[in-house]
Amino acid sequence: MTTLERPRTVGELRASGYRVLPVREEMRKNLIAKIRTGEPLFPGIYGYDDTVIPHIVNAILAGQDIIFLGERGQAKSRIIRSLVSLLDDEIPILAGCEIPEDPFNPITQAGRDIIAQKGDDAELEWLPRDKRYGEKLATPDITIADLIGEVDPIKVAEGRYLSDELTIHYGLIPRTNRGIFCINELPDLAERIQVGLLNIMEERDVQIRGYRIRLPLDVYIVASANPEDYTNRGRIITPLKDRYGAQVRTHYPTRIEHEIDIMEAEHHPVPADFDVAVPQYMKEIIAEISRLARRSPDINQRSGVSVRASIANYESMLANALRRAIVTGEDRVVPRVSDLPYVVPALSGKVEFETVEDGREDQIIEKLIQGAVVAVFNRSFNLGELEPVINRFRAGVAVEVGDMVPSREHAAIARQIEGLMPAIEKLGGTRSDAETAAALEFILEGLHLNKRLNKDRVAGKTQYRG
């Protein structure tokens, strides 16, 4: 309905035949409609179609509160925030109330007083879906007052009794009545605060300063947690754990194309006046670095290797390619293998190492980069295809490359080496000098890592020889 058609009073709303649905029923109704029309349920979420999303759908269809378990960077917060799309565009609430009230059945004393005084003439407000979401990061200093409410001393000073419900200043959860509330990192919530949530989730009453209030809130409560905190440290009280209807486990991308999709969607873009072309093999190398890191014994797997690591590495690689384009006066930005060392600062800040030896961290990351390059190279070529190139190097050819060498110089070298251009063409590297230069470096580094070429570092550049 349009703004002009919307009922403005409780009487008009009643006459329109509007039916107030509980939040869970509202979400279920809209979810069913999306499934029937084939509309994407969680746009921007990659790699969860066959694993995580079916569990979320079932939990919502069942009307269950959800706790998401997963390491950092597994899109838990994004999924939770996207649940808002399952709410109606806007809903009517009673005007003049501290919390969003059902116009037909207010739950606070203030709301009931408005209906008693004005009846069907009580005014309405229309609350959009984005205002129906509340979120709180669990920290040890959170109080019951933050989440549920506290006695307002100003209202007491005005003459009300402590036992009067109207003295209460409501907290975050009541203010999200008729909406979705998320508690991030639930295990970090103090146990005495967790006890307070029991009443909200099951008994539907709250206690503030010893005064018990029957407050049947209509809130869909979700939470996120790290699996280790949730299952091993015993930091969630058993009755609270029991009240969550569904426990959904997230994960890192299981397929390399999903990791690449996330990198491309989330990275900070290069300025628009540059023409950017990232070869597929360079995208795969960045994704492969993270995948290898998630299996490396040198990296603390309890803290995980976030997809944010892939995004940061992708940005760092692009940044050095952009720097080269600026320095050499080129308009086309194409990352090369020689840009990969510049991901070290980004990755170092995203992972926790098992070793404490000074300087060992850079060696671990360099090993991961080499492993990623050789894995992608061996998926792209078999060494027999490159035998003519290897023979040329055995005959005495040597090539010097570097991250600041202009693309045209690399491209000229590539055209002089017998058998190299067909391999470059296979990589799609013949569209420009910059792409030819990138393919050249990838092939030479792949041959080196397969022990077909020797490699020396000379004055900031890299020389490959037979």
Short mmCIF file of C-alpha atoms in Angstrom, two decimals:
data_model
loop_
_atom_site.label_atom_id
_atom_site.label_comp_id
_atom_site.label_asym_id
_atom_site.label_seq_id
_atom_site.Cartn_x
_atom_site.Cartn_y
_atom_site.Cartn_z
CA MET A 1 0.00 0.00 0.00
CA THR A 2 1.16 3.53 -0.70
CA THR A 3 1.87 6.18 1.93
CA LEU A 4 -1.50 7.87 1.23
CA GLU A 5 -3.41 4.58 1.56
CA ARG A 6 -1.85 3.50 4.85
CA PRO A 7 -4.19 3.51 7.85
CA ARG A 8 -3.30 6.29 10.30
CA THR A 9 -5.23 5.11 13.35
CA VAL A 10 -5.95 1.81 15.05
CA GLY A 11 -9.57 2.06 13.88
CA GLU A 12 -8.58 2.51 10.26
CA LEU A 13 -6.14 -0.40 10.55
CA ARG A 14 -8.84 -2.61 11.99
CA ALA A 15 -11.28 -1.60 9.25
CA SER A 16 -8.69 -2.44 6.57
CA GLY A 17 -8.62 -6.06 7.72
CA TYR A 18 -4.89 -5.91 8.49
CA ARG A 19 -3.65 -8.91 10.44
CA VAL A 20 -0.64 -8.64 12.72
CA LEU A 21 1.60 -11.68 12.31
CA PRO A 22 4.17 -12.80 14.88
CA VAL A 23 7.72 -12.24 13.61
CA ARG A 24 8.34 -15.93 13.02
CA GLU A 25 5.17 -16.31 10.96
CA GLU A 26 5.96 -13.15 9.03
CA MET A 27 9.46 -14.42 8.16
CA ARG A 28 8.10 -17.83 7.22
CA LYS A 29 5.43 -16.29 4.96
CA ASN A 30 7.98 -14.14 3.10
CA LEU A 31 10.48 -17.00 2.89
CA ILE A 32 7.90 -19.27 1.27
CA ALA A 33 7.02 -16.53 -1.21
CA LYS A 34 10.71 -16.08 -2.15
CA ILE A 35 11.23 -19.81 -2.61
CA ARG A 36 8.15 -20.07 -4.84
CA THR A 37 9.26 -17.20 -7.07
CA GLY A 38 12.88 -18.37 -7.21
CA GLU A 39 14.16 -15.08 -5.75
CA PRO A 40 17.70 -15.34 -4.25
CA LEU A 41 17.41 -15.78 -0.49
CA PHE A 42 20.82 -14.44 0.51
CA PRO A 43 22.39 -12.36 -2.30
CA GLY A 44 26.15 -11.95 -1.96
CA ILE A 45 26.60 -15.18 0.01
CA TYR A 46 28.72 -17.67 -1.93
CA GLY A 47 29.31 -21.40 -1.48
CA TYR A 48 26.50 -22.10 1.00
CA ASP A 49 23.71 -23.12 -1.38
CA ASP A 50 23.99 -26.84 -0.63
CA THR A 51 25.26 -26.70 2.95
CA VAL A 52 24.35 -23.76 5.19
CA ILE A 53 21.33 -22.19 3.48
CA PRO A 54 19.09 -25.32 3.60
CA HIS A 55 19.58 -25.47 7.39
CA ILE A 56 18.71 -21.78 7.75
CA VAL A 57 15.59 -22.24 5.62
CA ASN A 58 14.47 -25.23 7.69
CA ALA A 59 15.03 -23.35 10.96
CA ILE A 60 12.92 -20.40 9.78
CA LEU A 61 10.19 -22.70 8.47
CA ALA A 62 10.19 -24.39 11.88
CA GLY A 63 10.10 -21.03 13.70
CA GLN A 64 13.34 -21.77 15.57
CA ASP A 65 15.88 -19.30 16.98
CA ILE A 66 19.30 -19.87 15.39
CA ILE A 67 22.88 -19.81 16.62
CA PHE A 68 25.54 -19.65 13.90
CA LEU A 69 28.82 -21.41 14.67
CA GLY A 70 31.87 -20.63 12.60
CA GLU A 71 35.36 -19.21 12.52
CA ARG A 72 35.97 -15.58 11.63
CA GLY A 73 35.30 -14.47 8.08
CA GLN A 74 32.60 -17.06 7.30
CA ALA A 75 29.83 -14.51 6.60
CA LYS A 76 27.94 -15.15 9.85
CA SER A 77 27.12 -11.48 10.45
CA ARG A 78 26.22 -10.92 6.80
CA ILE A 79 23.78 -13.83 6.81
CA ILE A 80 22.21 -12.67 10.07
CA ARG A 81 21.76 -9.10 8.78
CA SER A 82 20.28 -10.41 5.54
CA LEU A 83 17.49 -12.11 7.53
CA VAL A 84 15.92 -8.64 7.63
CA SER A 85 14.93 -9.16 3.97
CA LEU A 86 12.43 -11.77 5.20
CA LEU A 87 10.48 -9.10 7.10
CA ASP A 88 7.64 -7.09 5.57
CA ASP A 89 8.56 -3.78 3.94
CA GLU A 90 6.96 -1.95 6.87
CA ILE A 91 4.56 -2.66 9.72
CA PRO A 92 2.19 -0.50 11.79
CA ILE A 93 3.14 0.25 15.39
CA LEU A 94 1.45 2.27 18.09
CA ALA A 95 2.66 5.89 18.11
CA GLY A 96 4.09 7.32 21.32
CA CYS A 97 5.41 4.06 22.80
CA GLU A 98 8.98 3.39 23.90
CA ILE A 99 9.08 0.02 22.14
CA PRO A 100 7.42 -1.11 18.87
CA GLU A 101 3.93 -2.17 19.93
CA ASP A 102 1.30 -4.31 18.24
CA PRO A 103 -1.58 -1.78 17.80
CA PHE A 104 -4.18 -4.46 18.61
CA ASN A 105 -2.39 -6.05 21.57
CA PRO A 106 0.15 -3.75 23.30
CA ILE A 107 2.34 -5.46 25.89
CA THR A 108 3.59 -2.48 27.94
CA GLN A 109 1.64 -0.40 30.43
CA ALA A 110 2.24 2.72 28.33
CA GLY A 111 0.77 1.04 25.25
CA ARG A 112 -2.26 -0.24 27.12
CA ASP A 113 -2.86 3.22 28.56
CA ILE A 114 -2.86 4.78 25.08
CA ILE A 115 -5.44 2.27 23.84
CA ALA A 116 -7.55 2.77 27.01
CA GLN A 117 -7.53 6.55 26.53
CA LYS A 118 -7.87 6.87 22.75
CA GLY A 119 -9.26 3.53 21.59
CA ASP A 120 -9.58 3.33 17.81
CA ASP A 121 -8.38 6.94 17.52
CA ALA A 122 -4.89 5.98 18.73
CA GLU A 123 -2.36 7.02 16.11
CA LEU A 124 -0.03 4.71 14.20
CA GLU A 125 3.50 4.90 12.89
CA TRP A 126 4.85 2.69 10.10
CA LEU A 127 8.17 1.01 10.87
CA PRO A 128 10.40 0.02 7.89
CA ARG A 129 12.14 -3.35 7.95
CA ASP A 130 15.66 -1.90 8.38
CA LYS A 131 14.57 -0.34 11.69
CA ARG A 132 13.45 -3.73 12.98
CA TYR A 133 16.95 -5.17 13.43
CA GLY A 134 19.07 -4.85 16.55
CA GLU A 135 22.59 -6.11 17.18
CA LYS A 136 24.99 -6.22 20.09
CA LEU A 137 28.55 -7.51 20.30
CA ALA A 138 28.86 -9.50 23.50
CA THR A 139 31.54 -8.07 25.77
CA PRO A 140 32.20 -8.75 29.46
CA ASP A 141 30.97 -5.29 30.47
CA ILE A 142 27.44 -5.71 29.07
CA THR A 143 24.73 -5.40 31.73
CA ILE A 144 21.12 -6.46 32.05
CA ALA A 145 20.29 -2.77 31.73
CA ASP A 146 21.85 -2.72 28.25
CA LEU A 147 19.93 -5.71 26.97
CA ILE A 148 16.67 -5.68 28.91
CA GLY A 149 16.26 -2.41 30.79
CA GLU A 150 16.71 -0.44 33.98
CA VAL A 151 14.75 1.80 36.32
CA ASP A 152 14.93 5.40 35.06
CA PRO A 153 15.88 7.63 38.04
CA ILE A 154 14.38 10.68 36.33
CA LYS A 155 10.98 8.99 36.16
CA VAL A 156 11.28 8.05 39.84
CA ALA A 157 12.16 11.64 40.68
CA GLU A 158 8.97 12.73 38.93
CA GLY A 159 6.99 10.89 41.57
CA ARG A 160 6.49 7.35 40.29
CA TYR A 161 7.05 4.28 42.47
CA LEU A 162 9.86 1.82 41.76
CA SER A 163 7.23 -0.88 41.33
CA ASP A 164 5.52 1.13 38.59
CA GLU A 165 6.24 -0.36 35.17
CA LEU A 166 6.30 3.16 33.71
CA THR A 167 9.58 3.86 35.54
CA ILE A 168 11.44 1.39 33.30
CA HIS A 169 13.78 2.48 30.54
CA TYR A 170 13.79 -0.50 28.16
CA GLY A 171 17.00 -1.99 26.77
CA LEU A 172 18.01 -3.18 23.31
CA ILE A 173 15.98 -6.38 23.12
CA PRO A 174 12.58 -4.90 24.09
CA ARG A 175 13.28 -2.01 21.69
CA THR A 176 13.59 -4.64 18.94
CA ASN A 177 10.14 -6.03 19.72
CA ARG A 178 8.50 -7.33 16.53
CA GLY A 179 11.93 -7.61 14.92
CA ILE A 180 15.20 -9.55 14.82
CA PHE A 181 17.90 -9.23 17.50
CA CYS A 182 21.43 -10.61 17.15
CA ILE A 183 24.04 -11.24 19.83
CA ASN A 184 27.48 -11.60 18.26
CA GLU A 185 30.11 -13.75 20.02
CA LEU A 186 27.60 -15.12 22.52
CA PRO A 187 30.16 -17.05 24.65
CA ASP A 188 31.71 -13.73 25.73
CA LEU A 189 28.48 -12.75 27.48
CA ALA A 190 28.77 -13.06 31.27
CA GLU A 191 26.85 -16.02 32.69
CA ARG A 192 24.61 -13.82 34.84
CA ILE A 193 23.55 -11.95 31.68
CA GLN A 194 22.95 -15.25 29.89
CA VAL A 195 20.53 -16.14 32.68
CA GLY A 196 18.59 -12.97 31.90
CA LEU A 197 18.16 -14.15 28.31
CA LEU A 198 16.45 -17.34 29.46
CA ASN A 199 13.38 -15.39 30.47
CA ILE A 200 13.32 -13.47 27.19
CA MET A 201 13.56 -16.60 25.04
CA GLU A 202 11.21 -18.91 26.91
CA GLU A 203 9.30 -17.58 29.90
CA ARG A 204 8.63 -14.20 28.27
CA ASP A 205 9.02 -12.19 31.45
CA VAL A 206 11.83 -10.00 32.73
CA GLN A 207 13.05 -8.95 36.16
CA ILE A 208 14.43 -5.48 36.72
CA ARG A 209 15.63 -4.45 40.19
CA GLY A 210 13.69 -7.35 41.67
CA TYR A 211 10.43 -6.24 40.01
CA ARG A 212 9.02 -8.90 37.72
CA ILE A 213 7.27 -7.76 34.57
CA ARG A 214 5.27 -9.99 32.26
CA LEU A 215 6.56 -8.87 28.86
CA PRO A 216 5.65 -11.29 26.05
CA LEU A 217 8.14 -9.91 23.54
CA ASP A 218 7.87 -10.96 19.92
CA VAL A 219 11.57 -11.08 18.98
CA TYR A 220 13.44 -13.48 16.74
CA ILE A 221 16.76 -13.97 18.54
CA VAL A 222 19.85 -15.15 16.66
CA ALA A 223 23.45 -15.39 17.83
CA SER A 224 26.92 -16.10 16.50
CA ALA A 225 29.81 -17.87 18.18
CA ASN A 226 33.21 -19.39 17.53
CA PRO A 227 32.90 -23.20 17.63
CA GLU A 228 35.79 -23.57 20.07
CA ASP A 229 34.28 -21.09 22.52
CA TYR A 230 30.87 -22.65 22.15
CA THR A 231 31.74 -26.31 22.51
CA ASN A 232 34.97 -26.58 24.49
CA ARG A 233 35.22 -23.79 27.01
CA GLY A 234 31.81 -24.25 28.63
CA ARG A 235 31.10 -20.54 28.47
CA ILE A 236 27.47 -20.87 27.46
CA ILE A 237 25.13 -22.05 30.18
CA THR A 238 23.35 -25.27 29.27
CA PRO A 239 19.76 -23.95 29.65
CA LEU A 240 20.49 -21.12 27.19
CA LYS A 241 22.12 -23.49 24.71
CA ASP A 242 19.04 -25.68 24.97
CA ARG A 243 16.72 -22.81 24.02
CA TYR A 244 18.25 -22.25 20.60
CA GLY A 245 16.22 -24.37 18.23
CA ALA A 246 18.83 -24.70 15.48
CA GLN A 247 22.62 -24.71 15.47
CA VAL A 248 23.93 -23.89 11.98
CA ARG A 249 27.61 -24.48 11.24
CA THR A 250 29.26 -22.21 8.66
CA HIS A 251 32.48 -23.00 6.80
CA TYR A 252 35.09 -21.55 4.50
CA PRO A 253 34.50 -21.88 0.73
CA THR A 254 34.89 -25.50 -0.33
CA ARG A 255 35.44 -24.62 -4.01
CA ILE A 256 38.05 -22.25 -5.33
CA GLU A 257 35.56 -20.47 -7.60
CA HIS A 258 33.50 -19.46 -4.56
CA GLU A 259 36.56 -17.92 -2.91
CA ILE A 260 37.25 -16.02 -6.14
CA ASP A 261 33.65 -14.81 -6.32
CA ILE A 262 33.97 -13.38 -2.80
CA MET A 263 37.31 -11.70 -3.60
CA GLU A 264 35.92 -10.06 -6.71
CA ALA A 265 32.75 -8.91 -4.95
CA GLU A 266 34.40 -7.50 -1.82
CA HIS A 267 37.78 -6.02 -2.84
CA HIS A 268 38.39 -2.28 -2.87
CA PRO A 269 38.25 -1.27 -6.55
CA VAL A 270 41.10 0.22 -8.58
CA PRO A 271 40.49 3.84 -9.76
CA ALA A 272 38.12 3.91 -12.72
CA ASP A 273 40.58 5.65 -15.06
CA PHE A 274 42.70 2.47 -15.21
CA ASP A 275 41.82 -0.58 -17.25
CA VAL A 276 42.06 -3.60 -14.93
CA ALA A 277 42.42 -7.17 -16.19
CA VAL A 278 43.21 -9.87 -13.65
CA PRO A 279 44.15 -13.18 -15.32
CA GLN A 280 42.19 -16.16 -14.05
CA TYR A 281 45.37 -17.94 -12.95
CA MET A 282 46.32 -14.97 -10.72
CA LYS A 283 42.89 -15.07 -9.07
CA GLU A 284 43.32 -18.80 -8.51
CA ILE A 285 46.77 -18.27 -6.96
CA ILE A 286 45.39 -15.78 -4.41
CA ALA A 287 42.54 -18.15 -3.52
CA GLU A 288 44.93 -21.09 -3.34
CA ILE A 289 47.19 -19.26 -0.87
CA SER A 290 44.31 -19.10 1.62
CA ARG A 291 43.30 -22.71 0.97
CA LEU A 292 46.85 -23.88 1.65
CA ALA A 293 47.05 -21.70 4.76
CA ARG A 294 43.94 -23.43 6.12
CA ARG A 295 45.82 -26.73 6.00
CA SER A 296 49.25 -25.50 7.07
CA PRO A 297 50.64 -26.85 10.36
CA ASP A 298 52.59 -23.59 10.72
CA ILE A 299 49.37 -21.55 11.05
CA ASN A 300 47.04 -21.65 14.03
CA GLN A 301 43.92 -23.34 12.67
CA ARG A 302 41.88 -22.61 15.79
CA SER A 303 41.81 -18.92 14.86
CA GLY A 304 41.13 -19.78 11.22
CA VAL A 305 42.16 -18.16 7.95
CA SER A 306 39.38 -15.78 7.05
CA VAL A 307 38.13 -15.08 3.54
CA ARG A 308 39.14 -11.52 4.47
CA ALA A 309 42.73 -12.78 4.06
CA SER A 310 42.00 -13.61 0.41
CA ILE A 311 40.37 -10.22 -0.10
CA ALA A 312 43.30 -8.37 1.49
CA ASN A 313 45.82 -10.39 -0.55
CA TYR A 314 43.89 -9.66 -3.74
CA GLU A 315 43.85 -5.94 -2.92
CA SER A 316 47.61 -5.92 -2.18
CA MET A 317 48.40 -7.68 -5.44
CA LEU A 318 46.23 -5.22 -7.38
CA ALA A 319 47.82 -2.30 -5.53
CA ASN A 320 51.32 -3.23 -6.67
CA ALA A 321 50.10 -3.78 -10.22
CA LEU A 322 48.52 -0.31 -10.07
CA ARG A 323 51.78 1.16 -8.73
CA ARG A 324 53.66 -0.38 -11.66
CA ALA A 325 51.17 1.05 -14.13
CA ILE A 326 51.58 4.50 -12.61
CA VAL A 327 55.41 4.31 -12.59
CA THR A 328 55.70 2.96 -16.14
CA GLY A 329 52.92 5.13 -17.57
CA GLU A 330 50.70 2.21 -18.57
CA ASP A 331 46.89 2.37 -18.59
CA ARG A 332 46.33 -1.37 -18.20
CA VAL A 333 46.65 -2.91 -14.72
CA VAL A 334 47.49 -6.61 -14.90
CA PRO A 335 48.92 -8.40 -11.83
CA ARG A 336 51.96 -10.64 -12.24
CA VAL A 337 53.74 -13.29 -10.17
CA SER A 338 56.31 -10.65 -9.20
CA ASP A 339 53.48 -8.79 -7.40
CA LEU A 340 52.84 -11.72 -5.05
CA PRO A 341 55.57 -10.88 -2.48
CA TYR A 342 53.56 -7.76 -1.70
CA VAL A 343 50.76 -9.84 -0.17
CA VAL A 344 53.05 -10.77 2.74
CA PRO A 345 52.17 -7.74 4.93
CA ALA A 346 48.46 -8.30 4.32
CA LEU A 347 48.51 -12.01 5.11
CA SER A 348 50.80 -11.56 8.13
CA GLY A 349 48.11 -9.46 9.79
CA LYS A 350 45.33 -11.95 9.05
CA VAL A 351 46.73 -15.18 10.46
CA GLU A 352 48.26 -16.41 13.70
CA PHE A 353 51.45 -18.43 13.43
CA GLU A 354 52.34 -21.46 15.52
CA THR A 355 56.01 -20.54 15.46
CA VAL A 356 57.55 -17.81 17.62
CA GLU A 357 60.85 -17.63 15.76
CA ASP A 358 61.65 -14.13 14.57
CA GLY A 359 61.57 -13.84 10.78
CA ARG A 360 60.08 -17.29 10.27
CA GLU A 361 56.66 -15.86 9.41
CA ASP A 362 57.81 -14.42 6.07
CA GLN A 363 59.34 -17.77 5.12
CA ILE A 364 56.06 -19.55 5.88
CA ILE A 365 54.09 -17.13 3.70
CA GLU A 366 56.64 -17.37 0.88
CA LYS A 367 56.28 -21.16 1.00
CA LEU A 368 52.49 -20.80 0.79
CA ILE A 369 52.82 -18.50 -2.24
CA GLN A 370 55.14 -20.95 -3.99
CA GLY A 371 52.79 -23.82 -3.23
CA ALA A 372 49.86 -21.86 -4.66
CA VAL A 373 51.75 -20.93 -7.84
CA VAL A 374 52.88 -24.48 -8.55
CA ALA A 375 49.41 -25.91 -7.83
CA VAL A 376 47.74 -23.53 -10.29
CA PHE A 377 50.53 -23.98 -12.84
CA ASN A 378 50.22 -27.77 -12.75
CA ARG A 379 46.46 -27.45 -13.29
CA SER A 380 47.14 -25.24 -16.32
CA PHE A 381 49.96 -27.15 -18.05
CA ASN A 382 51.69 -30.46 -18.27
CA LEU A 383 55.44 -30.11 -18.60
CA GLY A 384 55.48 -31.88 -21.96
CA GLU A 385 53.70 -28.89 -23.52
CA LEU A 386 56.59 -26.65 -22.49
CA GLU A 387 59.48 -28.89 -23.54
CA PRO A 388 60.50 -26.51 -26.41
CA VAL A 389 60.73 -23.64 -23.94
CA ILE A 390 62.78 -25.71 -21.50
CA ASN A 391 65.15 -26.71 -24.30
CA ARG A 392 65.73 -23.06 -25.24
CA PHE A 393 66.81 -22.31 -21.68
CA ARG A 394 69.06 -25.38 -21.65
CA ALA A 395 70.65 -23.94 -24.77
CA GLY A 396 71.71 -20.86 -22.80
CA VAL A 397 68.75 -18.46 -22.85
CA ALA A 398 68.31 -16.36 -19.70
CA VAL A 399 65.42 -14.01 -18.89
CA GLU A 400 65.34 -11.21 -16.34
CA VAL A 401 61.97 -10.06 -14.95
CA GLY A 402 60.83 -7.69 -12.21
CA ASP A 403 57.71 -6.10 -10.83
CA MET A 404 58.66 -2.64 -12.12
CA VAL A 405 59.80 -3.71 -15.60
CA PRO A 406 57.49 -2.22 -18.27
CA SER A 407 55.14 -4.73 -19.88
CA ARG A 408 56.43 -4.05 -23.40
CA GLU A 409 59.93 -5.31 -22.40
CA HIS A 410 58.52 -8.58 -21.05
CA ALA A 411 56.33 -9.00 -24.12
CA ALA A 412 59.31 -8.50 -26.45
CA ILE A 413 61.24 -11.23 -24.61
CA ALA A 414 58.29 -13.62 -24.77
CA ARG A 415 58.05 -13.28 -28.55
CA GLN A 416 61.74 -14.16 -28.95
CA ILE A 417 61.62 -17.51 -27.11
CA GLU A 418 60.60 -20.46 -29.24
CA GLY A 419 57.45 -22.25 -28.03
CA LEU A 420 56.50 -19.64 -25.46
CA MET A 421 53.75 -17.77 -27.34
CA PRO A 422 51.45 -20.85 -27.73
CA ALA A 423 51.63 -21.36 -23.97
CA ILE A 424 50.90 -17.67 -23.37
CA GLU A 425 47.99 -17.85 -25.79
CA LYS A 426 46.59 -20.80 -23.82
CA LEU A 427 46.50 -18.51 -20.76
CA GLY A 428 44.70 -15.80 -22.73
CA GLY A 429 47.79 -13.61 -22.51
CA THR A 430 47.95 -12.27 -26.05
CA ARG A 431 45.37 -9.49 -25.70
CA SER A 432 47.91 -6.89 -24.54
CA ASP A 433 51.58 -6.51 -23.61
CA ALA A 434 50.59 -6.36 -19.92
CA GLU A 435 48.80 -9.73 -20.10
CA THR A 436 51.68 -11.23 -22.09
CA ALA A 437 54.11 -10.05 -19.40
CA ALA A 438 51.96 -11.62 -16.65
CA ALA A 439 51.71 -14.94 -18.51
CA LEU A 440 55.49 -14.95 -19.12
CA GLU A 441 56.26 -14.59 -15.40
CA PHE A 442 53.71 -17.26 -14.45
CA ILE A 443 55.17 -19.80 -16.89
CA LEU A 444 58.79 -19.11 -15.87
CA GLU A 445 57.99 -19.34 -12.13
CA GLY A 446 55.99 -22.53 -12.69
CA LEU A 447 58.91 -24.13 -14.54
CA HIS A 448 61.27 -23.07 -11.78
CA LEU A 449 59.07 -24.54 -9.04
CA ASN A 450 58.91 -27.76 -11.07
CA LYS A 451 62.74 -27.75 -11.06
CA ARG A 452 63.07 -27.16 -14.79
CA LEU A 453 64.67 -23.69 -14.52
CA ASN A 454 67.09 -22.11 -12.10
CA LYS A 455 66.29 -18.80 -10.50
CA ASP A 456 68.54 -16.06 -9.15
CA ARG A 457 67.75 -12.70 -7.58
CA VAL A 458 69.91 -9.91 -8.99
CA ALA A 459 69.62 -6.25 -7.95
CA GLY A 460 65.93 -6.41 -7.12
CA LYS A 461 65.08 -8.41 -10.23
CA THR A 462 64.70 -12.12 -10.89
CA GLN A 463 66.68 -14.05 -13.49
CA TYR A 464 65.56 -17.42 -14.88
CA ARG A 465 68.09 -19.64 -16.63
CA GLY A 466 68.58 -23.25 -17.66
#
